[in-house]
mmCIF file of C-alpha atoms in Angstrom:
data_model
loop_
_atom_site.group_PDB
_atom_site.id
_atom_site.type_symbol
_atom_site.label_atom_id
_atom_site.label_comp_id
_atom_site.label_asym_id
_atom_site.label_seq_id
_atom_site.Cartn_x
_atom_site.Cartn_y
_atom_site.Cartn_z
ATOM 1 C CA UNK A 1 102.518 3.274 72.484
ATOM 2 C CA UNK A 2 101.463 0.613 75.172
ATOM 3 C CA UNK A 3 100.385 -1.871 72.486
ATOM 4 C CA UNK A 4 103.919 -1.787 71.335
ATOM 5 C CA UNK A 5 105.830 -2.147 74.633
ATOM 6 C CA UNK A 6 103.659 -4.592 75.804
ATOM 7 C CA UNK A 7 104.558 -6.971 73.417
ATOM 8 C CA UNK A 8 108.056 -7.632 74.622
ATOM 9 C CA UNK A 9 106.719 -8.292 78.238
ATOM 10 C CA UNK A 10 104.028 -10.440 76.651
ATOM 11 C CA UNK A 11 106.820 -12.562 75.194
ATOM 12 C CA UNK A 12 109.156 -12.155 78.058
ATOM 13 C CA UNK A 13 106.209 -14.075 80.367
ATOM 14 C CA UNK A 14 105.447 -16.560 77.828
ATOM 15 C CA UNK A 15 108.559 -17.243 77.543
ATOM 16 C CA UNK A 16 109.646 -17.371 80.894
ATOM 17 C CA UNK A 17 106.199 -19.438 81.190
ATOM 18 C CA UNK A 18 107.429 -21.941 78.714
ATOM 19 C CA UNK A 19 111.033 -22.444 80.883
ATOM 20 C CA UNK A 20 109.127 -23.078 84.096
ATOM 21 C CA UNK A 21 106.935 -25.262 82.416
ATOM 22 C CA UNK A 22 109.739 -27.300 80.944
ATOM 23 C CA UNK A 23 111.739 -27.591 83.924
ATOM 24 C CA UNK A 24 108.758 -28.594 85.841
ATOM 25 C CA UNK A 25 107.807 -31.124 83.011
ATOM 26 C CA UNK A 26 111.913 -32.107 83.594
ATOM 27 C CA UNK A 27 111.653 -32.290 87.376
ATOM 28 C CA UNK A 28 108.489 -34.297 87.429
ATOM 29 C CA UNK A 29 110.608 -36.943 84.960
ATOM 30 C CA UNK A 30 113.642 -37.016 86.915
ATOM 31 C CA UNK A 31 111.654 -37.093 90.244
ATOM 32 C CA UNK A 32 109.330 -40.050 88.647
ATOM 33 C CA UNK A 33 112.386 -41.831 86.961
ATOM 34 C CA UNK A 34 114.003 -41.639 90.322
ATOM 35 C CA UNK A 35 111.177 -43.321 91.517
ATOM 36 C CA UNK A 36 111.264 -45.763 89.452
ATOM 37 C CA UNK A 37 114.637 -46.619 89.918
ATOM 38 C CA UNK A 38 113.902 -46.966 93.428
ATOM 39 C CA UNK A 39 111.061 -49.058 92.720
ATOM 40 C CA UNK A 40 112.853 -51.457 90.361
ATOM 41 C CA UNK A 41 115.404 -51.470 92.929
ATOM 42 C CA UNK A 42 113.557 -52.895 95.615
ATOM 43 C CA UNK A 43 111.647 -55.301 93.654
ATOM 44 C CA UNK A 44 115.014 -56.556 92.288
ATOM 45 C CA UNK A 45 116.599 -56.757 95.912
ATOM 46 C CA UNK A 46 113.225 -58.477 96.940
ATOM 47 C CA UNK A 47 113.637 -60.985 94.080
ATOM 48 C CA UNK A 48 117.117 -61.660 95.222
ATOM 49 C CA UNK A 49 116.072 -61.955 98.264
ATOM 50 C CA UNK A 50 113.264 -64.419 97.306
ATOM 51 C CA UNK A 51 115.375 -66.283 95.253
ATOM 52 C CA UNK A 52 117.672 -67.149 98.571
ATOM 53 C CA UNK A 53 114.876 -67.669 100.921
ATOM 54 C CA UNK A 54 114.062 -70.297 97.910
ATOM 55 C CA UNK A 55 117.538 -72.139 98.080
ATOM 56 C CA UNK A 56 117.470 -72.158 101.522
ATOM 57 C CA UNK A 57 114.141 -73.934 102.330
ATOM 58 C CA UNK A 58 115.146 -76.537 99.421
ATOM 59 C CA UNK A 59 118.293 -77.133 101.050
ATOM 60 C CA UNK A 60 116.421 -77.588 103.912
ATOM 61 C CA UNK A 61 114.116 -79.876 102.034
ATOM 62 C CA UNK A 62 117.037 -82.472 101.168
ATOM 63 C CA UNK A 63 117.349 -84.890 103.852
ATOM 64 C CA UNK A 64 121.145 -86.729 104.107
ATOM 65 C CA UNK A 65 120.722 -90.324 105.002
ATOM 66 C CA UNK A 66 121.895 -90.729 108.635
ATOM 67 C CA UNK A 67 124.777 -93.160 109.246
ATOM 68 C CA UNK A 68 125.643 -94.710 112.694
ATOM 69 C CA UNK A 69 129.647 -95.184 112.676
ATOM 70 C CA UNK A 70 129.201 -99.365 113.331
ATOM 71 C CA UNK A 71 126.921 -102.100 112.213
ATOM 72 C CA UNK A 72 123.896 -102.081 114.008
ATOM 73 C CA UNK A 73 123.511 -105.783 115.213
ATOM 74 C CA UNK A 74 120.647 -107.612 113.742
ATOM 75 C CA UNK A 75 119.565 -108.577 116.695
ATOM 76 C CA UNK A 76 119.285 -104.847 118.071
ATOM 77 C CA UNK A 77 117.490 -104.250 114.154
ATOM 78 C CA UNK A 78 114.736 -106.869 114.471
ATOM 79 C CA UNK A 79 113.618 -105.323 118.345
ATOM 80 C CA UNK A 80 113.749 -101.642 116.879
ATOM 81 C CA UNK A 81 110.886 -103.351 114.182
ATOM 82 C CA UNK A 82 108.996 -105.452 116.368
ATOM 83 C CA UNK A 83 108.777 -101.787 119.016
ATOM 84 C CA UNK A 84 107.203 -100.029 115.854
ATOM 85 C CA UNK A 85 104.766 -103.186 114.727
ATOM 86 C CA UNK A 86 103.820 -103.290 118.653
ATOM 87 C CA UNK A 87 103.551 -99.785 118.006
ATOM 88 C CA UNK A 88 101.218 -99.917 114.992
ATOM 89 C CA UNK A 89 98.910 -102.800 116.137
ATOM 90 C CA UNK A 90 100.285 -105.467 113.297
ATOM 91 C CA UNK A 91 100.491 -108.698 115.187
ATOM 92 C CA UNK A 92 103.749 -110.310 115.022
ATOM 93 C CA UNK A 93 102.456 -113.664 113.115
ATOM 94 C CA UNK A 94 101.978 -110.505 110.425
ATOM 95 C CA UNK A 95 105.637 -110.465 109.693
ATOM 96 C CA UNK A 96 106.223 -114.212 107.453
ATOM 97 C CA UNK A 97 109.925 -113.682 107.042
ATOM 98 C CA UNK A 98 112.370 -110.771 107.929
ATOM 99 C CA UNK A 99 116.111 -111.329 106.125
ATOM 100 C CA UNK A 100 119.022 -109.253 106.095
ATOM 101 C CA UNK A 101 120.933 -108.114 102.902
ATOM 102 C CA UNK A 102 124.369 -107.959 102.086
ATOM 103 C CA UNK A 103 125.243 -104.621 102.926
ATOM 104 C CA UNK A 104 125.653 -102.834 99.812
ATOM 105 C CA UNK A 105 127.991 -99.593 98.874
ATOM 106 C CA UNK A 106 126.499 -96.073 97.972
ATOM 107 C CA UNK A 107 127.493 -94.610 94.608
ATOM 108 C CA UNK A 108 131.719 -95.142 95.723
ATOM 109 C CA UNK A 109 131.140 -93.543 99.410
ATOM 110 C CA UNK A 110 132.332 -94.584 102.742
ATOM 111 C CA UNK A 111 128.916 -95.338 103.282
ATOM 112 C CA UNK A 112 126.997 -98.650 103.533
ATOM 113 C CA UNK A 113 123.697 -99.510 103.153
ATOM 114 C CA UNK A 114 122.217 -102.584 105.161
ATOM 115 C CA UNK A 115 118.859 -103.668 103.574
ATOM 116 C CA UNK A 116 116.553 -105.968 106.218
ATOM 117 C CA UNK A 117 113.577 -107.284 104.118
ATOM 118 C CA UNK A 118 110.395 -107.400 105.482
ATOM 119 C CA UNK A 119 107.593 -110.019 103.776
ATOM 120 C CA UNK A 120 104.128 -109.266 105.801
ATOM 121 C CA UNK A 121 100.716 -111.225 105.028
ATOM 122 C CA UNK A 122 97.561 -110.345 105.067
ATOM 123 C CA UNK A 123 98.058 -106.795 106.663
ATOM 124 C CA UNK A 124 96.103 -103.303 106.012
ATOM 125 C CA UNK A 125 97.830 -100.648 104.282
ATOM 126 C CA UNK A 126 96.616 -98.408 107.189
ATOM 127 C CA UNK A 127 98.656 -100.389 109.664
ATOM 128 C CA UNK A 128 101.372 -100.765 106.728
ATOM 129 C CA UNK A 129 101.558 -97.230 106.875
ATOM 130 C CA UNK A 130 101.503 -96.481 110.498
ATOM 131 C CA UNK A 131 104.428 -99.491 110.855
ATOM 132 C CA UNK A 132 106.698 -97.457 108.320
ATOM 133 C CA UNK A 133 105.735 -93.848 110.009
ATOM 134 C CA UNK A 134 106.001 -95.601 113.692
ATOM 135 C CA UNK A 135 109.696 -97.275 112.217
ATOM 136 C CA UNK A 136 110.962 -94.424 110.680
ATOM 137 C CA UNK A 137 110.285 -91.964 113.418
ATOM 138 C CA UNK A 138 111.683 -93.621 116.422
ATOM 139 C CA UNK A 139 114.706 -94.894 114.514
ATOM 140 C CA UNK A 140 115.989 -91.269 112.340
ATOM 141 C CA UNK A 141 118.717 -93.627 110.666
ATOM 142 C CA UNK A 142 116.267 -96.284 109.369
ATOM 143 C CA UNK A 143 114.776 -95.736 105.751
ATOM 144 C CA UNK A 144 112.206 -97.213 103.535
ATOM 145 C CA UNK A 145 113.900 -98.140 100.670
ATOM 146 C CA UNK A 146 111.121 -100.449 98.798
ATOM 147 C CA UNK A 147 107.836 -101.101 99.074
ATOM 148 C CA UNK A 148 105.789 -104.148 97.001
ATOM 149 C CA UNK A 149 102.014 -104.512 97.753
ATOM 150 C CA UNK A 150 100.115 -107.037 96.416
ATOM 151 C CA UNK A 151 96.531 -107.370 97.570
ATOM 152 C CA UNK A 152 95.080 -110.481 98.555
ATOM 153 C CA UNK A 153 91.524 -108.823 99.471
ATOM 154 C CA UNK A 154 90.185 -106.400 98.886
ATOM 155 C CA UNK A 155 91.133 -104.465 102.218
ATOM 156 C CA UNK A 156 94.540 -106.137 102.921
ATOM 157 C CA UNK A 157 97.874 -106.590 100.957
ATOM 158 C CA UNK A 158 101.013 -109.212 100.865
ATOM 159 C CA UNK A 159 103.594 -106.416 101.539
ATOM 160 C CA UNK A 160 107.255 -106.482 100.764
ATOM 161 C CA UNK A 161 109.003 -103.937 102.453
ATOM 162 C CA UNK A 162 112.887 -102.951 102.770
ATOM 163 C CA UNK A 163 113.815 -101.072 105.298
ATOM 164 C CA UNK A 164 117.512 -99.886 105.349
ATOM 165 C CA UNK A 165 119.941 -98.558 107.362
ATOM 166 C CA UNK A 166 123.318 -97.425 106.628
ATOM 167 C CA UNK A 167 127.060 -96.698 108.432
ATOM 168 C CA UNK A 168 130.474 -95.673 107.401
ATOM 169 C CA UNK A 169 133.134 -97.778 106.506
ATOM 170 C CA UNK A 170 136.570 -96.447 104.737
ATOM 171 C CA UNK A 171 137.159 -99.548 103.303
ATOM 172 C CA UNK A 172 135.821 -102.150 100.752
ATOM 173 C CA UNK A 173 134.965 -104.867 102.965
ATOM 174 C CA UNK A 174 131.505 -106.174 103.061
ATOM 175 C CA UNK A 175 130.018 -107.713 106.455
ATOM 176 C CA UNK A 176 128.658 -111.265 106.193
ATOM 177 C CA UNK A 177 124.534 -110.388 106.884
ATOM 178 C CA UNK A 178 123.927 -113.009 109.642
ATOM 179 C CA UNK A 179 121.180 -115.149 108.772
ATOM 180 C CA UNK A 180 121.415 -114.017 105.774
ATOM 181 C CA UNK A 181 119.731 -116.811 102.916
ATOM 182 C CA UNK A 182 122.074 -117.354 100.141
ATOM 183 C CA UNK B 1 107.627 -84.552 104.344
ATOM 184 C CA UNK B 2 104.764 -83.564 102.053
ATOM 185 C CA UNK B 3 105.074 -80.674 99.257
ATOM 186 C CA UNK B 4 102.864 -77.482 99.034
ATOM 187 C CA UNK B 5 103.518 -77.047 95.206
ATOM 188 C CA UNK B 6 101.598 -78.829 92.631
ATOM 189 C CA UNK B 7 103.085 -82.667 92.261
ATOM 190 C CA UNK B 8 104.656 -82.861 89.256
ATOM 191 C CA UNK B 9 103.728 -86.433 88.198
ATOM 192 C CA UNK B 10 104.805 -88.620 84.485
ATOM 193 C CA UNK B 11 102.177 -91.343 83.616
ATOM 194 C CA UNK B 12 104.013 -93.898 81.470
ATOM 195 C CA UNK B 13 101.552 -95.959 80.178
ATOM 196 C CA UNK B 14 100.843 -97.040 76.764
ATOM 197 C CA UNK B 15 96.963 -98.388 77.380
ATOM 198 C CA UNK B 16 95.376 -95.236 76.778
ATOM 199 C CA UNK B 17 92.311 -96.864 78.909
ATOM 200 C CA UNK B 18 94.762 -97.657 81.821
ATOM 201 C CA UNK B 19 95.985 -94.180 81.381
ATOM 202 C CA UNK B 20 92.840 -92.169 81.687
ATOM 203 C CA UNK B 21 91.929 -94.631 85.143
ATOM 204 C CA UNK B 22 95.214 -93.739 86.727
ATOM 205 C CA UNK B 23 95.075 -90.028 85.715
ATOM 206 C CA UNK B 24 91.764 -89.917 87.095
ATOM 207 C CA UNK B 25 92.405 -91.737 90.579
ATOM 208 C CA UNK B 26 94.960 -89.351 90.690
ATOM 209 C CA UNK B 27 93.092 -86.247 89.926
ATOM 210 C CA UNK B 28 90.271 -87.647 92.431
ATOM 211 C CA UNK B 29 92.723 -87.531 95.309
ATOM 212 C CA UNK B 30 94.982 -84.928 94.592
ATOM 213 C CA UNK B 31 93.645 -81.319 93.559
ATOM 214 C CA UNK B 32 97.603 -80.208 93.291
ATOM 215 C CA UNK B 33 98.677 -82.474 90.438
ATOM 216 C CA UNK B 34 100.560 -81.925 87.184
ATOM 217 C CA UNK B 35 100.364 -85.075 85.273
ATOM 218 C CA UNK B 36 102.291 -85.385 82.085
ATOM 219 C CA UNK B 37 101.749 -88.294 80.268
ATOM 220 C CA UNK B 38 104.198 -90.854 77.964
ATOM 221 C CA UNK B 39 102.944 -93.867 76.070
ATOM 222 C CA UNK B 40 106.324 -95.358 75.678
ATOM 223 C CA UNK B 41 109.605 -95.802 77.534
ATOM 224 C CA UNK B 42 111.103 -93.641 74.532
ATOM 225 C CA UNK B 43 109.198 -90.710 74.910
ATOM 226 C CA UNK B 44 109.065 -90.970 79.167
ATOM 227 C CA UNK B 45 113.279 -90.725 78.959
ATOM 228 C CA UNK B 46 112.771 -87.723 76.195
ATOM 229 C CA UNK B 47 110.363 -86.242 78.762
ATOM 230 C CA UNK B 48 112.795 -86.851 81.639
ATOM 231 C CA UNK B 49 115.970 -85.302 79.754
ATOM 232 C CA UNK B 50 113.546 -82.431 79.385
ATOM 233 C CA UNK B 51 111.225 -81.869 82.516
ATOM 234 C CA UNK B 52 111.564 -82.714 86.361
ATOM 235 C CA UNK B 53 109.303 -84.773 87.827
ATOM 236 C CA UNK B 54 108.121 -85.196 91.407
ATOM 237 C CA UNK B 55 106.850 -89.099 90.870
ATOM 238 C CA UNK B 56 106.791 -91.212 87.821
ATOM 239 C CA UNK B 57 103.799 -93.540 87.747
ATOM 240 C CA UNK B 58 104.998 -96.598 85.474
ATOM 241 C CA UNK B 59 103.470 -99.301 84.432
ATOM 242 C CA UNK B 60 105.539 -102.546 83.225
ATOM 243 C CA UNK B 61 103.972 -103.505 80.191
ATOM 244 C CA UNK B 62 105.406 -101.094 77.344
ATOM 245 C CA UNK B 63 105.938 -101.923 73.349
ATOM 246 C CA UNK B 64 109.658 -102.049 72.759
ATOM 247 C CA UNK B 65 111.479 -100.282 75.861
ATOM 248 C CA UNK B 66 109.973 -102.110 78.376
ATOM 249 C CA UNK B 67 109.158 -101.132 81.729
ATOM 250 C CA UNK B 68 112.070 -103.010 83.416
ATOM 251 C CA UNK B 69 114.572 -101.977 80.960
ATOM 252 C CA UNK B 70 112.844 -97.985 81.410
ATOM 253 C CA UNK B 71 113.064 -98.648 85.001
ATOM 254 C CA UNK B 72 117.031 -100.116 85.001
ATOM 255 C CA UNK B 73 117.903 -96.995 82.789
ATOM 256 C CA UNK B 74 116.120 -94.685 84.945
ATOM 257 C CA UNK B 75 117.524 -95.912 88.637
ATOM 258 C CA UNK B 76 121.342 -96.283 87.197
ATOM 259 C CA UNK B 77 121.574 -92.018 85.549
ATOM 260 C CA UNK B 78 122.681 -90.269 88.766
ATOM 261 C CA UNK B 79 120.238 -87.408 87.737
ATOM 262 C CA UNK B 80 116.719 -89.459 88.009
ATOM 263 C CA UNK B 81 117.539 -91.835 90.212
ATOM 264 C CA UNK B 82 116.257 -90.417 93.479
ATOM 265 C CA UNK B 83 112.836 -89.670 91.849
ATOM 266 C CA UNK B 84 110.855 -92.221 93.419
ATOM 267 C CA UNK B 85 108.653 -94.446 91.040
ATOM 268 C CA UNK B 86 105.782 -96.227 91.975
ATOM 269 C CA UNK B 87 106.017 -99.433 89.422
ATOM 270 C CA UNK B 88 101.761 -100.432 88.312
ATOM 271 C CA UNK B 89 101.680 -104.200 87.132
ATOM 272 C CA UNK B 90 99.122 -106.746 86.449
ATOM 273 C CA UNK B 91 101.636 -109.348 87.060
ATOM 274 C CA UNK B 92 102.903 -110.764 90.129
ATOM 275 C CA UNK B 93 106.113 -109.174 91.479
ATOM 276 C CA UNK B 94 107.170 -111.986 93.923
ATOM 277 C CA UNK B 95 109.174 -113.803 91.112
ATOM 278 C CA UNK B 96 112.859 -114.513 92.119
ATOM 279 C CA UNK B 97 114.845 -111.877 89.078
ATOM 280 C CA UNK B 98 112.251 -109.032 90.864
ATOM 281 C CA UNK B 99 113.512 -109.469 93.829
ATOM 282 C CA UNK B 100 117.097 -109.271 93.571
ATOM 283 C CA UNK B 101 117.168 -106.265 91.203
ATOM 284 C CA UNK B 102 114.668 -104.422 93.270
ATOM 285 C CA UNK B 103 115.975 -100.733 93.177
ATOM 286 C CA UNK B 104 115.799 -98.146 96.078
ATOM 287 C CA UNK B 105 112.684 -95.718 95.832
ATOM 288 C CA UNK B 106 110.910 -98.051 94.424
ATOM 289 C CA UNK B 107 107.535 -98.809 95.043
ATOM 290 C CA UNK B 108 105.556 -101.893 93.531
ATOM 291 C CA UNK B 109 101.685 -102.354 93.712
ATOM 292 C CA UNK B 110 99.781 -105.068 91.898
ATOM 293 C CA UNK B 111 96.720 -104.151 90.082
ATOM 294 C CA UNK B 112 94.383 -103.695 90.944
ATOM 295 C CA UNK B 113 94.327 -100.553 92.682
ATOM 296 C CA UNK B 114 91.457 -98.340 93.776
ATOM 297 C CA UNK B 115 91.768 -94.422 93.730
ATOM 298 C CA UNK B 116 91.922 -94.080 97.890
ATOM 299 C CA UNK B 117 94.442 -96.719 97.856
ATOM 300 C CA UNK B 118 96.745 -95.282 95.190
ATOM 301 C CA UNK B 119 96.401 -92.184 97.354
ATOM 302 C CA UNK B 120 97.772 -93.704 100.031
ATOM 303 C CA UNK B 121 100.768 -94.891 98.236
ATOM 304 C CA UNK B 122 101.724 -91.574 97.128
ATOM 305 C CA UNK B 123 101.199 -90.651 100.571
ATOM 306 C CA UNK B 124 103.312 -93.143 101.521
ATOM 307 C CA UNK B 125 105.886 -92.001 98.369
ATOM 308 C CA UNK B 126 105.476 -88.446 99.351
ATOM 309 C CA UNK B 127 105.957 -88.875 103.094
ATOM 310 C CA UNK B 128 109.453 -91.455 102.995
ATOM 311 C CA UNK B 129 111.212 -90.967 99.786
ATOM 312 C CA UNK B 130 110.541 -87.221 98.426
ATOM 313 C CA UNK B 131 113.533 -85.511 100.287
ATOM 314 C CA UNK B 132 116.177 -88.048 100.291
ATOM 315 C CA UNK B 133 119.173 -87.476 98.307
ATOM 316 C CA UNK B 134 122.122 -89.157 97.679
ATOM 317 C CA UNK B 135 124.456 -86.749 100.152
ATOM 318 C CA UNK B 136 127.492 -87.256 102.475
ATOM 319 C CA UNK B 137 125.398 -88.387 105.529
ATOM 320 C CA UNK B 138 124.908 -86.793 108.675
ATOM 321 C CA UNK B 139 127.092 -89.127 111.394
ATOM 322 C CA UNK B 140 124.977 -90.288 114.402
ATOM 323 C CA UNK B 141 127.031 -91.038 117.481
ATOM 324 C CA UNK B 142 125.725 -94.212 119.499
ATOM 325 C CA UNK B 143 125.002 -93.312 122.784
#
């Protein structure tokens, strides 16, 4: 008699064993799966995130060329270079010729560029390099446009540099360079 | 202003000797480097339609495409023409058509050229010419 109405009860607990193990197998998924979603969640809001922080320090990475809103006299130009050639211990018999360019329009801007070119003899690309750091610093809207190095020992180089600077002008008109060679 | 990520840097030389010397003066100074390399003005503008580079290394002296006519295509497509280039020749740059077509971001050295010294260059590159772009500029007011 109790083998037989055990049987029911037996199946009754397995069963109801089976259900609880099911919906625990369920709730572990859905808890995990929520997890994940969370997880994959954050990482792709970090990502985005990431992916600003990116744009933002390469924005910050471009540098716009810095106009003044008149010519800078030439006169004014050649002190601001002898300052940073005082600056970096080249002697001025260094600099063999120093000649201004025609000013010279940027890609259809308002802007002009203003090339001075700078032949030096006989000078160490050291002091080269602590003239262009010493020129470039003190003056924010002076840049090195080209530099041509040719050594003559084995320490010290015939340099060509141009050093530019630029301003803003609505118009087409092109300033005559003074001194300027033809 | 000088860049934490590896340089990305295109050789264009077709002297596979020449080559190997610059890619090794380069590797000597700088552990960061990725240096791609093109043996002829043909391939460098595939490469450049293709890739970004940091620097272009070029020297003048290429079969067909030469380096000025490389150089002259490179400096007038609005895309590549604020990559700076540092030009590697054997001849002498002071002639008269080299000076009045020099083009901005350019930088010229004669050969030859130790390792520390081609350092300093792209030092020099690095430091002036890496994060200047052709923008509206910024106005400064004289004081």
């Amino acid at each position: 008699m109790s083998t037989t109405n055990q049987a029911p009860i037996r199946q009754t607990r397995i069963a109801t064993a089976a259900l609880l193990t099911v919906g625990l197998v369920i709730g572990l998924l859905w808890s995990s799966n929520q997890q994940l979603q969370a997880a994959v969640s954050n990482q792709a809001a970090a990502t985005t995130q990431l992916a600003r922080d990116l744009l933002a320090i390469e924005r910050l990475q471009i540098k716009p060329h810095v106009a003044s809103e008149f010519d800078m006299p030439q006169a004014d130009v050649m002190a601001r270079i002898q300052a940073a050639m005082t600056a970096a211990n080249i002697p001025s018999n260094a600099l063999a010729s120093s000649v201004p360019q025609a000013p010279r329009r940027l890609n259809k801007s308002s802007l002009l560029e203003v090339t001075q070119r700078l032949s030096f003899e006989n000078v160490r690309l050291e002091g080269l390099m602590r003239f262009l750091f010493q020129v470039t610093a003190d003056n924010p809207g002076f840049e090195i446009s080209t530099i041509a190095l040719r050594p003559t020992t084995e320490a010290r180089y015939n340099a060509d540099i141009g050093i530019s600077h630029f301003f803003v002008r609505e118009d087409a008109t092109t300033r005559k360079s003074p001194g300027a060679q033809p | 202003m000088i860049s934490h990520r590896p340089l990305r840097v295109l050789l264009i030389e077709d002297d596979e000797d020449h080559a190997d010397l610059a890619e090794a003066a380069v590797a000597d100074c700088r552990h960061q480097t990725e240096l791609e390399r093109a043996t002829s003005g043909e391939q460098a503008l595939e490469l450049l339609q293709t890739s970004t580079f940091d620097l272009l290394l070029l020297d003048l002296h290429l079969p067909r495409l030469s380096g000025r006519e490389l150089l002259a295509k490179i400096k007038s497509d609005t895309r590549l023409q604020d990559t700076p280039i540092v030009v590697l020749s054997a001849s002498q740059y002071l002639d008269e058509q080299w000076r009045d077509c020099r083009p901005p971001r350019t930088c010229y050295v004669e050969k030859p050229i130790t390792a520390q010294q081609l350092d300093t260059v792209i030092q020099m590159v690095e430091h002036f010419w890496f994060a200047i772009k052709n923008q509206t500029p910024g106005i400064e007011t004289p004081s």
